[in-house]
Coordinates of C-alpha atoms in Angstrom, one line a residue:
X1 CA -38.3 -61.4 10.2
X2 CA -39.1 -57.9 9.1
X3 CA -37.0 -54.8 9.8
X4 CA -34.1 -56.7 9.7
X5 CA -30.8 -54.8 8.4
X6 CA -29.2 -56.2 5.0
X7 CA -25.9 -56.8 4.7
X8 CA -24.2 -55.2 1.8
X9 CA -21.3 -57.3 0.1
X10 CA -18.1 -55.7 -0.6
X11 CA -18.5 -55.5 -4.2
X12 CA -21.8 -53.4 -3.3
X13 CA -20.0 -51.5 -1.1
X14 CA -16.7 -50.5 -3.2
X15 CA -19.4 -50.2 -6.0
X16 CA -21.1 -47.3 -4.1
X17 CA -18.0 -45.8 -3.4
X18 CA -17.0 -45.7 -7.1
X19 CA -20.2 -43.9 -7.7
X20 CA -20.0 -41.5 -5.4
X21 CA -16.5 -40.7 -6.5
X22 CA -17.8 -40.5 -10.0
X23 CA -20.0 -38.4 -10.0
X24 CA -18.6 -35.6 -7.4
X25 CA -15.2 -36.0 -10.2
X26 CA -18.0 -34.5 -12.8
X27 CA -19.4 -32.1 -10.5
X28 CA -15.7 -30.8 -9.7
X29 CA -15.1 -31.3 -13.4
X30 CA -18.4 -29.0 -14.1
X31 CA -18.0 -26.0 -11.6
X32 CA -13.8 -25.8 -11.7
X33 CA -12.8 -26.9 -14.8
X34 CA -10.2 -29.7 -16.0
X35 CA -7.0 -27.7 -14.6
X36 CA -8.4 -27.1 -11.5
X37 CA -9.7 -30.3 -11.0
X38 CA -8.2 -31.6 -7.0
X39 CA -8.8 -34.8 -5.9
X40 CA -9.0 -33.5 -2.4
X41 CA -12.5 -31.9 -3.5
X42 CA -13.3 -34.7 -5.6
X43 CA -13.0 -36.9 -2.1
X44 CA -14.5 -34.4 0.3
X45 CA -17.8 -33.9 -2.5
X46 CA -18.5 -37.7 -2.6
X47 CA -17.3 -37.9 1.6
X48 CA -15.1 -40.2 1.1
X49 CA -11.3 -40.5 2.5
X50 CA -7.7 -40.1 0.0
X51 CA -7.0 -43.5 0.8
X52 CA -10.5 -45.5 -0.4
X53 CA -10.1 -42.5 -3.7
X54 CA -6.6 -44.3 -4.0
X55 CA -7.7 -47.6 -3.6
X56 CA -10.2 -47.4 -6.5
X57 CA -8.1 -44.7 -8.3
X58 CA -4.5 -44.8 -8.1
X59 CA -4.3 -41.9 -10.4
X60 CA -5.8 -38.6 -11.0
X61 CA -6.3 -39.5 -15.1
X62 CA -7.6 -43.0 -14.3
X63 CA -10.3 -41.2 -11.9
X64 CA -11.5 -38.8 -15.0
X65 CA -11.2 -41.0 -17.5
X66 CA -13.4 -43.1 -15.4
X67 CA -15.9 -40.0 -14.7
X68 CA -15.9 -39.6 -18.7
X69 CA -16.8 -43.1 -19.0
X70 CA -19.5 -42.9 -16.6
X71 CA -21.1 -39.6 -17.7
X72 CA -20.9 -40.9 -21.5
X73 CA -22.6 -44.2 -20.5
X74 CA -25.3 -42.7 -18.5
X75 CA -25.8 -40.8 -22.1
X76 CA -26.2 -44.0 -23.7
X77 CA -28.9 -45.4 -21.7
X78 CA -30.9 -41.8 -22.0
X79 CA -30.2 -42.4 -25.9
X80 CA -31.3 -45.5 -26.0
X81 CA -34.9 -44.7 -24.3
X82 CA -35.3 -42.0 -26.9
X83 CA -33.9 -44.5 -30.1
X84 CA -36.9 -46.4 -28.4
X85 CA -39.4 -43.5 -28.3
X86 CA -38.4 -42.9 -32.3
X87 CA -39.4 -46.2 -32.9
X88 CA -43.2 -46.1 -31.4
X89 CA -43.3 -42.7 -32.8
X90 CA -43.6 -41.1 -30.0
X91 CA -41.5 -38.4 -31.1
X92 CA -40.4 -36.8 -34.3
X93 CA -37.5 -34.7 -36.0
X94 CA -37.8 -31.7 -34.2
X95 CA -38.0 -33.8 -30.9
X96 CA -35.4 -35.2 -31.4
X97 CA -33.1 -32.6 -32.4
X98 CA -34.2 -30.7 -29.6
X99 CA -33.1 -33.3 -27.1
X100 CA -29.6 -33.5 -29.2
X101 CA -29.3 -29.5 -28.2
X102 CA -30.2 -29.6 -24.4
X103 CA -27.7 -32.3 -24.4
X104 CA -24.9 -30.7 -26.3
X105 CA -25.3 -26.8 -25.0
X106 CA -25.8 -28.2 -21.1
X107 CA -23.7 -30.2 -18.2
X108 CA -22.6 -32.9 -21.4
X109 CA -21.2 -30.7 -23.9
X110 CA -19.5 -28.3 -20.9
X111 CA -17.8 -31.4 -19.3
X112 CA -16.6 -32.6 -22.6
X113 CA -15.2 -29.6 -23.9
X114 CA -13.1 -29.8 -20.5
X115 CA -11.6 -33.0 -21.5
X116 CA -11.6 -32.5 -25.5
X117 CA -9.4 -29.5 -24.7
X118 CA -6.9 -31.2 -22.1
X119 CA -6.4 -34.3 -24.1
X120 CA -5.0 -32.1 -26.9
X121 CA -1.8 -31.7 -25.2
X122 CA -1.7 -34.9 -23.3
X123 CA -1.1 -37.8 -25.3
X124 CA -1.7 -40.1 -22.1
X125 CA -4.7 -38.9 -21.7
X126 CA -6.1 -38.7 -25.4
X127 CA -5.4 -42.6 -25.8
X128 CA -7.2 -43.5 -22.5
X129 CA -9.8 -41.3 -23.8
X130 CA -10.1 -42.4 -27.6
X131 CA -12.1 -46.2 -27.1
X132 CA -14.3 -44.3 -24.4
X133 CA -15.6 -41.8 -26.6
X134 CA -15.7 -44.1 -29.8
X135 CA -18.0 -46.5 -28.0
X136 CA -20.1 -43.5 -27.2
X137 CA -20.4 -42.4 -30.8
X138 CA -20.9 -46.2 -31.7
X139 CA -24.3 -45.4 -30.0
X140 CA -25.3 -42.4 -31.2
X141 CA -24.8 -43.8 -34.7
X142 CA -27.1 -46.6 -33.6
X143 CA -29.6 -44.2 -32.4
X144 CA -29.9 -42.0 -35.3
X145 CA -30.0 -45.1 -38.0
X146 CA -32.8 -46.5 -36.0
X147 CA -34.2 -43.3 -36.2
X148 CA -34.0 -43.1 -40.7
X149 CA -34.8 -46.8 -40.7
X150 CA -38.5 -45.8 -38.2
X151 CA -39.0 -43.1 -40.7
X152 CA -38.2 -45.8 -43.8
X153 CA -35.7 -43.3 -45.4
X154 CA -31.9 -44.7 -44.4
X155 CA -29.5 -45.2 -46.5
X156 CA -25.6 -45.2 -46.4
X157 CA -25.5 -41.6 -46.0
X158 CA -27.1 -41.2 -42.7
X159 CA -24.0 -40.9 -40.5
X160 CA -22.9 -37.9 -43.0
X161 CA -26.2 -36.4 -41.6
X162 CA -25.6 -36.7 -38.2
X163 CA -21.8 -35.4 -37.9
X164 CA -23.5 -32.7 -40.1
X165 CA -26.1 -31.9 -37.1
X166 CA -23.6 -32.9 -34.4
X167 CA -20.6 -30.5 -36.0
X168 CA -23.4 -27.6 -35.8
X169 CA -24.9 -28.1 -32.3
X170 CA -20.9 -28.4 -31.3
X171 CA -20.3 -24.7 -32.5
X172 CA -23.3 -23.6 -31.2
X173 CA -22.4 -24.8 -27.6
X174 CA -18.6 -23.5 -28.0
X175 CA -20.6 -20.2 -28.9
X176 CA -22.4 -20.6 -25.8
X177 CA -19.9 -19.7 -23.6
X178 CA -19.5 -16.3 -24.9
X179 CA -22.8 -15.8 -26.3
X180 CA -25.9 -16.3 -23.7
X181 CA -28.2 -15.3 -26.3
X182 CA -31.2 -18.5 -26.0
X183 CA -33.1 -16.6 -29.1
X184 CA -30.2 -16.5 -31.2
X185 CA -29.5 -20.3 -31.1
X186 CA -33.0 -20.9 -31.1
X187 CA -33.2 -19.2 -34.5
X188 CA -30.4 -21.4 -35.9
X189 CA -32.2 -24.4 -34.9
X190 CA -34.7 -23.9 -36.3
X191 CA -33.1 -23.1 -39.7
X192 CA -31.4 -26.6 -39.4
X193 CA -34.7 -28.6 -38.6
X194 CA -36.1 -26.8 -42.1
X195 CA -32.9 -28.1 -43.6
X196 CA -32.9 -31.6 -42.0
X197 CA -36.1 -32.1 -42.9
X198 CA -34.9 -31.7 -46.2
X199 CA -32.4 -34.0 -46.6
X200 CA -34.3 -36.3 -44.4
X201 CA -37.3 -36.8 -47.1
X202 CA -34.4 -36.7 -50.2
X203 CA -35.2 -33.9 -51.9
X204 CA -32.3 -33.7 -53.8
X205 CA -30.0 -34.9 -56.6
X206 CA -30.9 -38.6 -57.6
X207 CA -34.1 -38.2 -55.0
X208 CA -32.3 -39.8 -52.0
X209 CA -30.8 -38.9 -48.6
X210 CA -27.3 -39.7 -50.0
X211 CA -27.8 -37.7 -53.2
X212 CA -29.1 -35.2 -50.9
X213 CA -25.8 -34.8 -49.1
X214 CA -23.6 -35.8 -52.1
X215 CA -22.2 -39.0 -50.8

């Protein structure tokens, strides 16, 4: 029989609801900020009644802790597609470094600073928080060894490399907000990727990436 209408389960539909309530929590999260964050807009973005939002999300920190989670895993899987571009050589250092800066000076970084700054004060918060963001770290270290190991140069100092890169592209977003100024950050990158490359081919003490670095 074609044209026929299929059924969704209940799993698929509660599943869609969750998404929708996701993702409007991030948008909310995006344009009004952590404080102002109301679940009333959170339900009337994703159309979807108090009671269903309660349902799924008894609480207002469960809902954003579970809108972190999502936004951080959808990073993953983008991560993941480019630890699999660095290894066909598809792209290279600079590539790579770029698409570390659109993600940390853009929706990511703004969204995170939201819930980096709240979870300061609430200790609730910052533990519901902490194994959500480690597993997201987990996979950016993943990405950026496979990326040393592609280019045949890691080594045990390679995570000192990419806090170094993170810890930069960090300020530079914070900076962001009070400092629209593309060709200044522009400049600095480019600064770092001379560095980086640096490092990245050992050219330092003892000739390797960890004598480069001084681990």
């Amino acid at each position: 029989m074609t044209g026929a209408k299929v059924r969704r389960t209940q799993e698929e539909r509660s599943a869609e609801t969750r998404d929708k309530l996701l993702y409007a929590t991030l948008d909310v999260l995006m344009e009004a900020g952590h404080a102002r964050l109301a679940t009333q807009a959170v339900c009337e973005r994703a159309g979807v009644s108090r009671g269903a939002m309660l349902h799924h999300y008894p609480t207002r920190r469960e809902l954003l802790v579970a809108a972190i989670e999502r936004l951080l895993d959808d990073e993953i899987i983008e991560m993941r597609g480019m630890a699999a571009s660095v290894r066909s050589g598809a792209i290279g250092l600079d590539a790579f470094v770029d698409d570390l800066w659109r993600r940390f000076s853009g929706r990511l970084f703004y969204i995170t600073l939201e819930h980096i700054t709240a979870a300061r004060t609430d200790d609730d918060l910052r533990d519901a928080l902490l194994p959500v963001v480690k597993r997201f770290h987990v996979a950016l270290d993943d990405m950026w060894t496979e990326f040393f190991e592609a280019r045949g140069t890691a080594d045990r100092a390679t995570t000192t490399v990419l806090n170094l890169t993170l810890c930069l592209l960090r300020g530079m977003g914070a900076q962001t907000v009070l400092k629209p100024d593309p060709d200044y950050y522009q400049d600095l990158l480019r600064a770092w990727k001379t560095i980086l490359a640096s490092l990245v081919e050992g050219r330092g003490s003892g000739g390797t990436l960890a004598g480069s670095v001084g681990v």
